PDB file of C-alpha atoms in Angstrom:
ATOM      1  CA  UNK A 226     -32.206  10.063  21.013  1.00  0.00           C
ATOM      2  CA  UNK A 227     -33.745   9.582  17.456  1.00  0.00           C
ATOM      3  CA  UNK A 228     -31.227  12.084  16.230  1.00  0.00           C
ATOM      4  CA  UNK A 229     -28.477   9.850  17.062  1.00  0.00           C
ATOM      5  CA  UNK A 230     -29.423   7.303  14.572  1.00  0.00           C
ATOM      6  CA  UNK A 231     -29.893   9.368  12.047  1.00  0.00           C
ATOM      7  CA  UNK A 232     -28.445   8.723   8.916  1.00  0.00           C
ATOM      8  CA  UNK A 233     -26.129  11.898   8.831  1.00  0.00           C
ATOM      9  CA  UNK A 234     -25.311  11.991  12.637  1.00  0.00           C
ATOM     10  CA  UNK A 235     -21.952  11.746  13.807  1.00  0.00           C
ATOM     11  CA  UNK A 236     -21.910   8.358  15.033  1.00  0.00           C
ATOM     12  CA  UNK A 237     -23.829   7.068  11.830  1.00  0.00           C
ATOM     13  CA  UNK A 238     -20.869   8.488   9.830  1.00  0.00           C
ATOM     14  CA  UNK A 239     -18.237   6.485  11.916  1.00  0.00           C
ATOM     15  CA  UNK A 240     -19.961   3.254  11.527  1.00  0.00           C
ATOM     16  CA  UNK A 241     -20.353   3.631   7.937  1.00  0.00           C
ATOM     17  CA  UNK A 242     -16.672   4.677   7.910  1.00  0.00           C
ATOM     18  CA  UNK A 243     -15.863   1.227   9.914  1.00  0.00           C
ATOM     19  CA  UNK A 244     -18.051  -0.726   7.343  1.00  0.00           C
ATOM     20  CA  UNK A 245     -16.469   0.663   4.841  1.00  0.00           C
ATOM     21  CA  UNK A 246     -12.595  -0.380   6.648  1.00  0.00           C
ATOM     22  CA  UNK A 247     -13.641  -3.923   6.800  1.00  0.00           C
ATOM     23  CA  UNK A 248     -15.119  -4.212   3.299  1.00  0.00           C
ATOM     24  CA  UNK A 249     -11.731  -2.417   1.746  1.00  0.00           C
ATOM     25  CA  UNK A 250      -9.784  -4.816   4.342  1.00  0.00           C
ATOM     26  CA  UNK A 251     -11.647  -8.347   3.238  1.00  0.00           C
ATOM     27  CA  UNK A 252     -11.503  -7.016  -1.060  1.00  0.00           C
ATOM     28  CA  UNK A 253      -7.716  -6.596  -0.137  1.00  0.00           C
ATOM     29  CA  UNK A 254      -6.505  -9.628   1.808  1.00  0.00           C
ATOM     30  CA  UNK A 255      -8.331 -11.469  -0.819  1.00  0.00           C
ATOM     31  CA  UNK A 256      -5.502 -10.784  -2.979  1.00  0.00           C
ATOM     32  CA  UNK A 257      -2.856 -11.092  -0.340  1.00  0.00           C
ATOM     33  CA  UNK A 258      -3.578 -14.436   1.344  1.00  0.00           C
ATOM     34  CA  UNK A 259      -2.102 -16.350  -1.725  1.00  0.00           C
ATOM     35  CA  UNK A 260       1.279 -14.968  -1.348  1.00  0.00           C
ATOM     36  CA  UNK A 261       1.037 -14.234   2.435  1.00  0.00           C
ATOM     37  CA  UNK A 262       0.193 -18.003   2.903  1.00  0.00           C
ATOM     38  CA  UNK A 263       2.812 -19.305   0.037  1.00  0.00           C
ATOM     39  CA  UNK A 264       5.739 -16.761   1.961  1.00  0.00           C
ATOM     40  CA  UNK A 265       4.590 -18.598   5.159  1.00  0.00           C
ATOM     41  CA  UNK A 266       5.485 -22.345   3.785  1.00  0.00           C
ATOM     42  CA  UNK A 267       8.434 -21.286   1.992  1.00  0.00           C
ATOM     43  CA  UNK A 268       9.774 -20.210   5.213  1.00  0.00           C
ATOM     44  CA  UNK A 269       8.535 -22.906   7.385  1.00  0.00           C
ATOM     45  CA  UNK A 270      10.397 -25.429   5.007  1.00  0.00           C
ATOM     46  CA  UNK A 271      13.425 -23.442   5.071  1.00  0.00           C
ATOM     47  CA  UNK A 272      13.500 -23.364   8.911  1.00  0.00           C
ATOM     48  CA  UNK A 273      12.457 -27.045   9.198  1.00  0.00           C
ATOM     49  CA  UNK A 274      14.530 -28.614   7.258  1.00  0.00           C
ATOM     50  CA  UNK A 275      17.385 -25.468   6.723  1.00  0.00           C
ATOM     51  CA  UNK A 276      17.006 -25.368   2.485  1.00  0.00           C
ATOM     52  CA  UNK A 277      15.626 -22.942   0.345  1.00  0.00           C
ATOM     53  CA  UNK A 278      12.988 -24.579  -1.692  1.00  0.00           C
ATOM     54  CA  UNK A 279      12.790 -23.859  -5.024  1.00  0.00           C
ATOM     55  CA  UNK A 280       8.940 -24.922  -6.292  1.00  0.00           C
ATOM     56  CA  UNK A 281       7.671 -23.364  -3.116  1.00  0.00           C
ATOM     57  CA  UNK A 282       9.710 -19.821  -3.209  1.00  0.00           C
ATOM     58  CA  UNK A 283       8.661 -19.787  -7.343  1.00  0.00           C
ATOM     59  CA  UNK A 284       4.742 -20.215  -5.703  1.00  0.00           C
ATOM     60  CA  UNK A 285       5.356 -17.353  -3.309  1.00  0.00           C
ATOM     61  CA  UNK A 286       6.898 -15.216  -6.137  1.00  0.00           C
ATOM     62  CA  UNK A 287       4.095 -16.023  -8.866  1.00  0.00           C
ATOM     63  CA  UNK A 288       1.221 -15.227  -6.021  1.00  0.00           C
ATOM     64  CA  UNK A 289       2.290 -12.625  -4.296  1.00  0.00           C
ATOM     65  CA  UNK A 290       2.355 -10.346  -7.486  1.00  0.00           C
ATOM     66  CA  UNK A 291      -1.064  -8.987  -7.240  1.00  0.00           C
ATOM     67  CA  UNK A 292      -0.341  -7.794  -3.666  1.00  0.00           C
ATOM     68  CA  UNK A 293       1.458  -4.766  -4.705  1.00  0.00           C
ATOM     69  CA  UNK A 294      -1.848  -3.422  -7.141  1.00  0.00           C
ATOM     70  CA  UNK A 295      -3.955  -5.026  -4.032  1.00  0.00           C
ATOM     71  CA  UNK A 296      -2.251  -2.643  -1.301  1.00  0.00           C
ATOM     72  CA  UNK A 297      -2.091   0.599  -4.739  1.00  0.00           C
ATOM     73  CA  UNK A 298      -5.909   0.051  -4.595  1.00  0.00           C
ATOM     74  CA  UNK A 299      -6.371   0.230  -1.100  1.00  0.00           C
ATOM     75  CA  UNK A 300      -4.632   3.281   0.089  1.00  0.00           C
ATOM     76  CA  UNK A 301      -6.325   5.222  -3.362  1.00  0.00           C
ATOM     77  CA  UNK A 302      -9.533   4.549  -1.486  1.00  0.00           C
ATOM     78  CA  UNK A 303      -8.205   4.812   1.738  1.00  0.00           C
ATOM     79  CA  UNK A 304      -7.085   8.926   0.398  1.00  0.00           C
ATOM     80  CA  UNK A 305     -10.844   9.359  -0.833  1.00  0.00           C
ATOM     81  CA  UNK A 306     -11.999   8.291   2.419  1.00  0.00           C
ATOM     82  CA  UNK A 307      -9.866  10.583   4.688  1.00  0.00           C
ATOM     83  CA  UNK A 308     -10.424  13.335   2.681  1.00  0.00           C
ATOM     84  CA  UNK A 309     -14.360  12.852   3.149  1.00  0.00           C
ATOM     85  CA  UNK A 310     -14.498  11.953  -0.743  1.00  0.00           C
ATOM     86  CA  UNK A 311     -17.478  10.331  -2.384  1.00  0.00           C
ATOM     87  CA  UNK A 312     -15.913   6.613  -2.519  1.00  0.00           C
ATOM     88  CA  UNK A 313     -17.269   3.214  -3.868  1.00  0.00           C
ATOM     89  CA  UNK A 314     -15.166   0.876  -1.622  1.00  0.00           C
ATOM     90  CA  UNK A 315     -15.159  -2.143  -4.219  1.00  0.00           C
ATOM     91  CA  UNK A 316     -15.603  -0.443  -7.684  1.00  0.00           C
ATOM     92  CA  UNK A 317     -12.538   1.970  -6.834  1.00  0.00           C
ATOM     93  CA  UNK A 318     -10.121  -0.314  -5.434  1.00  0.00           C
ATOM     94  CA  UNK A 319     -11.110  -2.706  -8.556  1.00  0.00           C
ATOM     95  CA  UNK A 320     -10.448   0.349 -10.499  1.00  0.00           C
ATOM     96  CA  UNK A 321      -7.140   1.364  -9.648  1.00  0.00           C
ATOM     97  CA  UNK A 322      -5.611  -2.232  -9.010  1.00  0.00           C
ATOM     98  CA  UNK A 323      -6.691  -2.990 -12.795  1.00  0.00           C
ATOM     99  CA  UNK A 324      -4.763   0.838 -13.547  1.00  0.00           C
ATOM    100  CA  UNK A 325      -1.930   0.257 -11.914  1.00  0.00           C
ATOM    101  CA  UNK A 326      -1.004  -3.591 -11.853  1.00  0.00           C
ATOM    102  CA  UNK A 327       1.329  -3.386 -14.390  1.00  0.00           C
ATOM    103  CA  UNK A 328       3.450  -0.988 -12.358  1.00  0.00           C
ATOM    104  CA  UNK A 329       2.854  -2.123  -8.663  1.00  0.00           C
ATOM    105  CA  UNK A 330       3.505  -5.438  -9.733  1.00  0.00           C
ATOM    106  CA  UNK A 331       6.951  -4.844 -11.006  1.00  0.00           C
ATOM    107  CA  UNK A 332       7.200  -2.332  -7.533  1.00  0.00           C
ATOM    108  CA  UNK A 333       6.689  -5.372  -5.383  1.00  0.00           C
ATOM    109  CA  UNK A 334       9.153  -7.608  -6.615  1.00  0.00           C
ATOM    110  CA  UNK A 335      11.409  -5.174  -6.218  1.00  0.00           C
ATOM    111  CA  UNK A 336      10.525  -4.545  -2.748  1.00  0.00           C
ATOM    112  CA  UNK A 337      10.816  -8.406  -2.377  1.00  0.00           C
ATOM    113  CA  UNK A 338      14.354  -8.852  -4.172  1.00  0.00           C
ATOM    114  CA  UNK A 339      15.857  -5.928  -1.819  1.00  0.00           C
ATOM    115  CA  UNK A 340      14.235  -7.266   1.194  1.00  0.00           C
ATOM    116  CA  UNK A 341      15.941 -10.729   0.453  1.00  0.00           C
ATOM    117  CA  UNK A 342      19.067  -9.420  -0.176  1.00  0.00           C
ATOM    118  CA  UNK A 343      18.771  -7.391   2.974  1.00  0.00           C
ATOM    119  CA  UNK A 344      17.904 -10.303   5.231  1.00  0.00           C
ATOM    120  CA  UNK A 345      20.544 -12.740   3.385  1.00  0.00           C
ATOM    121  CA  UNK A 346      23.246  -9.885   4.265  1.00  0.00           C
ATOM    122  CA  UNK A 347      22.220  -9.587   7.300  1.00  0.00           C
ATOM    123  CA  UNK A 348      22.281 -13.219   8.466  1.00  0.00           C
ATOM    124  CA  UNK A 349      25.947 -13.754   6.838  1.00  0.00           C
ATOM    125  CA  UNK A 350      26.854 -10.458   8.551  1.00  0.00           C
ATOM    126  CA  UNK A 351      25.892 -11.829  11.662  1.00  0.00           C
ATOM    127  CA  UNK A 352      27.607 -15.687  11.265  1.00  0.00           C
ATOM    128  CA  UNK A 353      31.150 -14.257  10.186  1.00  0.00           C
ATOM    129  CA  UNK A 354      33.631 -12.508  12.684  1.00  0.00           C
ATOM    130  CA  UNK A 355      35.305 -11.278   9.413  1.00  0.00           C
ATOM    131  CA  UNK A 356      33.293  -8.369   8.622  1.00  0.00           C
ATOM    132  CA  UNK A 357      33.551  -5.231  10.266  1.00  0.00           C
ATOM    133  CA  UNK A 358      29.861  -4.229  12.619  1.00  0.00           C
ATOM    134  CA  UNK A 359      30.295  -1.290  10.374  1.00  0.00           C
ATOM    135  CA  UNK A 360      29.284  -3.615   7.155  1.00  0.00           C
ATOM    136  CA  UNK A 361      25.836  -4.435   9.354  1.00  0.00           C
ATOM    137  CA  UNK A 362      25.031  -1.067  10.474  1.00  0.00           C
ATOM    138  CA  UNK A 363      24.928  -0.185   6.676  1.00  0.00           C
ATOM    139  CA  UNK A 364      22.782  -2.769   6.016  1.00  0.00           C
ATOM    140  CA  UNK A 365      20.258  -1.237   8.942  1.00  0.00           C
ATOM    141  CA  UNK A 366      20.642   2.095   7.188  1.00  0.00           C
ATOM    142  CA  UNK A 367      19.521   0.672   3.851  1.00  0.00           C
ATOM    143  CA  UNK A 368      16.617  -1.480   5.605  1.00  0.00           C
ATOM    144  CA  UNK A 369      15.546   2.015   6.649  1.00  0.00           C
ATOM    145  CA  UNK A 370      15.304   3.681   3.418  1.00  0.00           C
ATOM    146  CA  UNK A 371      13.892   1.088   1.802  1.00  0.00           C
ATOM    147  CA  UNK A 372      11.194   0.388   4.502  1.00  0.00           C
ATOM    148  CA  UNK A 373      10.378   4.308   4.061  1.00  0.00           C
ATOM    149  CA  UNK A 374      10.119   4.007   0.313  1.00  0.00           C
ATOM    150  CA  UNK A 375       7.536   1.186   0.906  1.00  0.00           C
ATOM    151  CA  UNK A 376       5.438   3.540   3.415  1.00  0.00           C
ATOM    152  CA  UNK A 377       4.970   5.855   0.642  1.00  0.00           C
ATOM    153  CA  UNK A 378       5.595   4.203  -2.889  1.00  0.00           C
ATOM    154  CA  UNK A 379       2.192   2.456  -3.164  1.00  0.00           C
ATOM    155  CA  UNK A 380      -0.037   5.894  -1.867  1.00  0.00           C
ATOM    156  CA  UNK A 381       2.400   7.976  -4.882  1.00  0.00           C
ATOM    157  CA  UNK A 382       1.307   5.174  -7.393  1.00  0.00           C
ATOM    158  CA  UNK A 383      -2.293   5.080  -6.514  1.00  0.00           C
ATOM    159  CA  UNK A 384      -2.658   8.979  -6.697  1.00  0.00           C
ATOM    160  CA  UNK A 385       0.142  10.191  -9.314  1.00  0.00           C
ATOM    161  CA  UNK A 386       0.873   8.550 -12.395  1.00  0.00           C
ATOM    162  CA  UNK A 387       4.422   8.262 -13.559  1.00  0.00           C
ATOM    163  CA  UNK A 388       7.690   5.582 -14.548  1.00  0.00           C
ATOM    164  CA  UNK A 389       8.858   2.852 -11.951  1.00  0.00           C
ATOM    165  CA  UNK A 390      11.767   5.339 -11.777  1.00  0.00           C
ATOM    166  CA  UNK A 391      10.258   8.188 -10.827  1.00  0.00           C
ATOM    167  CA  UNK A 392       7.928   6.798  -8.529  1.00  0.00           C
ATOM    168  CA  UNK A 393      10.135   5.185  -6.201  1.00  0.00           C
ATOM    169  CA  UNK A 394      11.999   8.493  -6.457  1.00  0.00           C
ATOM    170  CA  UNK A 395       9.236  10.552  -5.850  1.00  0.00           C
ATOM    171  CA  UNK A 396       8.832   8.401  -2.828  1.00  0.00           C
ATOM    172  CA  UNK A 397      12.059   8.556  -1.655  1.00  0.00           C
ATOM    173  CA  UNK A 398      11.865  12.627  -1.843  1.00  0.00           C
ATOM    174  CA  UNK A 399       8.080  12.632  -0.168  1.00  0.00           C
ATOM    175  CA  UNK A 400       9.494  10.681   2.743  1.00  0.00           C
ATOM    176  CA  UNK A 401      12.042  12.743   3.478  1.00  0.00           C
ATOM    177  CA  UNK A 402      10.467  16.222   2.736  1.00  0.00           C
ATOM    178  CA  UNK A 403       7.573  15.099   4.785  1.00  0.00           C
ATOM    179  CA  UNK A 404      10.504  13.613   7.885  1.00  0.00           C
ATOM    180  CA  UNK A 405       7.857  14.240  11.042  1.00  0.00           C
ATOM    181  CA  UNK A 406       4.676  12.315   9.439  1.00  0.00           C
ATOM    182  CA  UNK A 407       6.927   9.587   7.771  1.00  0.00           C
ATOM    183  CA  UNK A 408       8.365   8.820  11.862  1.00  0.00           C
ATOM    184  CA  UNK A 409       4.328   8.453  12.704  1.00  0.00           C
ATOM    185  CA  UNK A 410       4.172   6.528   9.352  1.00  0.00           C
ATOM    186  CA  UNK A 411       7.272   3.742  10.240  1.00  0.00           C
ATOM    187  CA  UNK A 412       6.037   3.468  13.765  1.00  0.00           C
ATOM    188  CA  UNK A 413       2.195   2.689  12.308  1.00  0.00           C
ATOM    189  CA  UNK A 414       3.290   0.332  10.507  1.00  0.00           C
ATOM    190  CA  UNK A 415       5.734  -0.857  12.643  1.00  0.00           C
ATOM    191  CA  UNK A 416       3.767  -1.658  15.494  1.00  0.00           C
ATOM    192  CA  UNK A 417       0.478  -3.010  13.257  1.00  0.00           C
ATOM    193  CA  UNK A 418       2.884  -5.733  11.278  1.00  0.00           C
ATOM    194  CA  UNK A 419       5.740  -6.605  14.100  1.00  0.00           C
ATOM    195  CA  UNK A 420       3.131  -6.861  16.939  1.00  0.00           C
ATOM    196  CA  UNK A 421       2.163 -10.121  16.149  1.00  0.00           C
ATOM    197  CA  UNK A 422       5.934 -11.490  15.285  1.00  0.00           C
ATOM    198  CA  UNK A 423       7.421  -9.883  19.063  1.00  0.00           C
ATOM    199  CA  UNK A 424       4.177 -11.366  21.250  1.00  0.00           C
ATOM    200  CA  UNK A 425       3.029 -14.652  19.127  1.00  0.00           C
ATOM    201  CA  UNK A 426       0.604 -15.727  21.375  1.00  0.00           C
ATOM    202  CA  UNK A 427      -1.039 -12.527  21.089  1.00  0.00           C
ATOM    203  CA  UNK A 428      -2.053 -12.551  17.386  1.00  0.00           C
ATOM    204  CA  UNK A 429      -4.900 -15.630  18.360  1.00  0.00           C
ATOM    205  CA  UNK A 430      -6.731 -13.220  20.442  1.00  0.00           C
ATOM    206  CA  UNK A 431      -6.485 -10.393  17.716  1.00  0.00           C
ATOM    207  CA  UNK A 432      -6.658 -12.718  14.564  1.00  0.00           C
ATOM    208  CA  UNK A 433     -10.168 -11.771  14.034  1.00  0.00           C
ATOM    209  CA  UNK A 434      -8.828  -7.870  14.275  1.00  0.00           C
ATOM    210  CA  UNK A 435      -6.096  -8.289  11.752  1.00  0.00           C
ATOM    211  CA  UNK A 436      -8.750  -9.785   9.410  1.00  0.00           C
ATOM    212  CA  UNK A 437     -11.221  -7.163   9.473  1.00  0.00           C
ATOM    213  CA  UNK A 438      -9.089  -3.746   9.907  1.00  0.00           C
ATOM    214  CA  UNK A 439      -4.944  -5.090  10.049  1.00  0.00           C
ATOM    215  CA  UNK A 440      -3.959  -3.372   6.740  1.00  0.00           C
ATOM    216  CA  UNK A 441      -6.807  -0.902   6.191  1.00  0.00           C
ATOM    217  CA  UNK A 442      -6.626   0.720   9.916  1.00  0.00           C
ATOM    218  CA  UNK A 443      -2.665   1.543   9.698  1.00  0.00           C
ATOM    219  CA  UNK A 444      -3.459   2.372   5.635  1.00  0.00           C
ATOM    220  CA  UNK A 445      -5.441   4.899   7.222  1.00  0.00           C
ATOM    221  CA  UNK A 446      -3.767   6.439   9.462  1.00  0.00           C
ATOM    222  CA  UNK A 447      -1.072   7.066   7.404  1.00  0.00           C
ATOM    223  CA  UNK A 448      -3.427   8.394   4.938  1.00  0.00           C
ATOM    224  CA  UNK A 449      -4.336  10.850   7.147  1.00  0.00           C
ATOM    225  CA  UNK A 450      -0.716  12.091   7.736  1.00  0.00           C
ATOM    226  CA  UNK A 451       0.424  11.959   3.974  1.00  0.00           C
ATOM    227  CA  UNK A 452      -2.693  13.517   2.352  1.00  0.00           C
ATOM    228  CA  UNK A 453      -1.846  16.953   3.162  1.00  0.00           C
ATOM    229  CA  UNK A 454       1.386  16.037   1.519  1.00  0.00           C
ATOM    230  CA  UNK A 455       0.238  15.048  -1.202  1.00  0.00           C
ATOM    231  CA  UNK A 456      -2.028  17.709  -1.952  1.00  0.00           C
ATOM    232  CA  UNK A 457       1.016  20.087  -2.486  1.00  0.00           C
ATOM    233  CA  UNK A 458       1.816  18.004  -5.632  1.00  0.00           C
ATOM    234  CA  UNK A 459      -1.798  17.375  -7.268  1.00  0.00           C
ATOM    235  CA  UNK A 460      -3.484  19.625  -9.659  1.00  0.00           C
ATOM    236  CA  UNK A 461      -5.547  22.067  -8.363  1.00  0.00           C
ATOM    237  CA  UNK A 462      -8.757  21.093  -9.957  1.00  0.00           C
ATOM    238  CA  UNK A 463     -12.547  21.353  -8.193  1.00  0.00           C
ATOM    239  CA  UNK A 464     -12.652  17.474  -6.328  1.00  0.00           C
ATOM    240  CA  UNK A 465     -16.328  17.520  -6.384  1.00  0.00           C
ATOM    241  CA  UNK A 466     -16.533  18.061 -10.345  1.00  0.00           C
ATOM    242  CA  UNK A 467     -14.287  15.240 -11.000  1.00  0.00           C
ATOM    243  CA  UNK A 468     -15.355  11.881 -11.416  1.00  0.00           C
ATOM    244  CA  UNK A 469     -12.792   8.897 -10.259  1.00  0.00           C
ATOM    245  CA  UNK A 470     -11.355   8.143 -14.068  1.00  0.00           C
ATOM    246  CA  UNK A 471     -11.230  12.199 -14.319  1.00  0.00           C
ATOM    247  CA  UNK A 472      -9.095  12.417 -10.562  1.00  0.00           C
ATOM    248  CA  UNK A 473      -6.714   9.708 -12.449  1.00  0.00           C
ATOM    249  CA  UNK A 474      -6.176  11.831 -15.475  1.00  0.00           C
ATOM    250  CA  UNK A 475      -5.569  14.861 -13.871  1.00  0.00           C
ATOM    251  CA  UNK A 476      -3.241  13.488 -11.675  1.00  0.00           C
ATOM    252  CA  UNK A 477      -0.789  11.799 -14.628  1.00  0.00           C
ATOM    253  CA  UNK A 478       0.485  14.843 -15.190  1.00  0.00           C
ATOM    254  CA  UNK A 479       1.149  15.897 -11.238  1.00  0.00           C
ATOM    255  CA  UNK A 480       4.467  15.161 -10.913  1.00  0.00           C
ATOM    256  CA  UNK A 481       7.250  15.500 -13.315  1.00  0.00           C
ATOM    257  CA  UNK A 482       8.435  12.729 -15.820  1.00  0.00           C
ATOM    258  CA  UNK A 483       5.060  11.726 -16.584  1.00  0.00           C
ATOM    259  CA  UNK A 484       4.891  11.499 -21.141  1.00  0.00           C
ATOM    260  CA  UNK A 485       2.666  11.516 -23.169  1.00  0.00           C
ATOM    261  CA  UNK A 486       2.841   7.635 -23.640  1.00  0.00           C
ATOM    262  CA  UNK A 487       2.353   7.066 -20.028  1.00  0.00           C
ATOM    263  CA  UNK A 488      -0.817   9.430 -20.007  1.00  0.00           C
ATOM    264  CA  UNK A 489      -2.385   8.254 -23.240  1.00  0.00           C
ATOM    265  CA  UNK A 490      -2.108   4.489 -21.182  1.00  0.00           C
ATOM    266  CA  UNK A 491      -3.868   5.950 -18.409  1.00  0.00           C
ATOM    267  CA  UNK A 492      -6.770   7.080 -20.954  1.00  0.00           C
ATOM    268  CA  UNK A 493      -6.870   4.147 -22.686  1.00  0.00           C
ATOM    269  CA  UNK A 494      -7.254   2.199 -19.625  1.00  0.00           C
ATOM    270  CA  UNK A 495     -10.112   3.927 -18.248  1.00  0.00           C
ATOM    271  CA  UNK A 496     -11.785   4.575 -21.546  1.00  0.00           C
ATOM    272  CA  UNK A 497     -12.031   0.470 -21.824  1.00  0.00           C
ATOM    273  CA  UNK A 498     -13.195   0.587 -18.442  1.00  0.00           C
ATOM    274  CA  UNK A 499     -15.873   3.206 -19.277  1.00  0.00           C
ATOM    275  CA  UNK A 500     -17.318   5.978 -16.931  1.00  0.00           C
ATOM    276  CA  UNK A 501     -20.414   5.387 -15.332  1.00  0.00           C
ATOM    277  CA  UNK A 502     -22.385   8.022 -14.368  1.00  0.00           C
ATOM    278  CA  UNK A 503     -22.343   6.600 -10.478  1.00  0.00           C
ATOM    279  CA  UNK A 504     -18.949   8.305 -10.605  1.00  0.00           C
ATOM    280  CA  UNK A 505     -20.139  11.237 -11.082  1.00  0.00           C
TER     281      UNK A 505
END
């Protein structure tokens, strides 16, 4: 009976794995709630009173931009984790959201423009008789690519380092070569962010839930399905003689269209940031 609460016993590992979920969860919301809560009175205004408000949708844009380096530095810890990597929840994802902000930023507004211009299609598709049903099933057909880009674009920048370009590219191509774990990816995700918009009087009883594990829980279980993927495209290096700022640098040059500029950034980044032996 001891045995089981042993520091290295099975059930040990999964609670410290758990732990670890709700820390990376809390560090990441923290940088989400701005723009999550901003999105949500932007809306309510325009559905109240049926005009798009200008201050509140520039508020939404201006804090929402850290949530695209918030959910890069997530799912590069969420990787280490499912592949049973030494990982230090909070110094990592600080790590890689300072690496890559610069990038995911830019990444999410994109991601925010197209869904926009999805959504405004669809609703004008939708209040005309004059266009052809053919006009909105295109529409669904781009919503799908572009929801399958998002699956994947954030995991690509966290592990490989490369242009805006080439990483939604890359993304593109991953989520298509890897078709049977990208249908377990969309219906994830799916079900963890939808859940709460089809049954509304659910997400009271499962608010505590979505605060602890909402994004980190789906993050990694998707993880777990595109980590084999990605291991066809990283450097085959030793993991356990990297450090973290070492894993970054090898992987700038993983996947092609990666410079020299782009990789002397990455040094230059991380060299300000210094290596600690902890990472080690």
């Amino acid at each position: 009976m001891s045995k089981l609460f042993d520091l290295d016993s099975p059930l040990m590992r999964i609670l410290n794995k758990v732990a670890d979920l709700m820390i990376l969860n809390v560090s990441t919301l923290l940088f989400c709630v701005p723009g999550l809560f901003s999105g949500y009175v932007a809306l309510q205004i325009y559905t109240t009173e049926g005009i798009v408000n200008l201050p509140a949708i520039l508020m939404f844009i201006v804090l929402s931009i850290p949530m695209g380096s918030a959910i890069t530095g997530m799912h590069f810890v969420l990787l280490k984790m499912v592949r049973g990597d030494e990982a230090y929840i909070v110094k990592d994802f600080w790590k890689s959201f300072k690496l890559n902000f610069k990038q995911a930023s830019v990444i999410w507004l994109i991601f925010e423009v197209a869904a926009f211009l999805l959504v405004l299609d669809y609703k004008i598709y939708m209040g005309s008789d004059t266009f052809p049903k053919v006009m909105l099933i295109m529409t669904g057909v781009v919503a799908v690519i572009v929801f399958i880009i998002y699956l994947y674009v954030f995991p690509v920048l966290s592990r490989f380092s490369n242009t805006i370009g080439n990483t939604l590219k890359n993304s593109f191509l991953m989520s298509i070569l890897g078709l049977p774990r990208t249908l377990g990816m969309m219906v994830i995700t799916g079900v963890a962010f939808m859940l709460p918009v089809l049954v509304p009087d659910l997400i009271y009883r499962i608010f505590p839930i979505y605060i602890l594990f909402g994004l980190t829980l789906p993050g990694f279980l998707c993880a777990l399905l595109y980590s084999p993927l990605f291991k066809r495209f990283e450097p085959e290096v030793k993991e356990e003689e990297l450090s973290t700022e070492e894993e970054l640098l090898a992987a700038a040059r993983a996947i092609q269209g990666a410079d020299d500029a782009e990789y002397d950034e990455v040094a230059r980044i991380i060299q300000d940031d210094g290596m600690d032996e902890d990472d080690k």
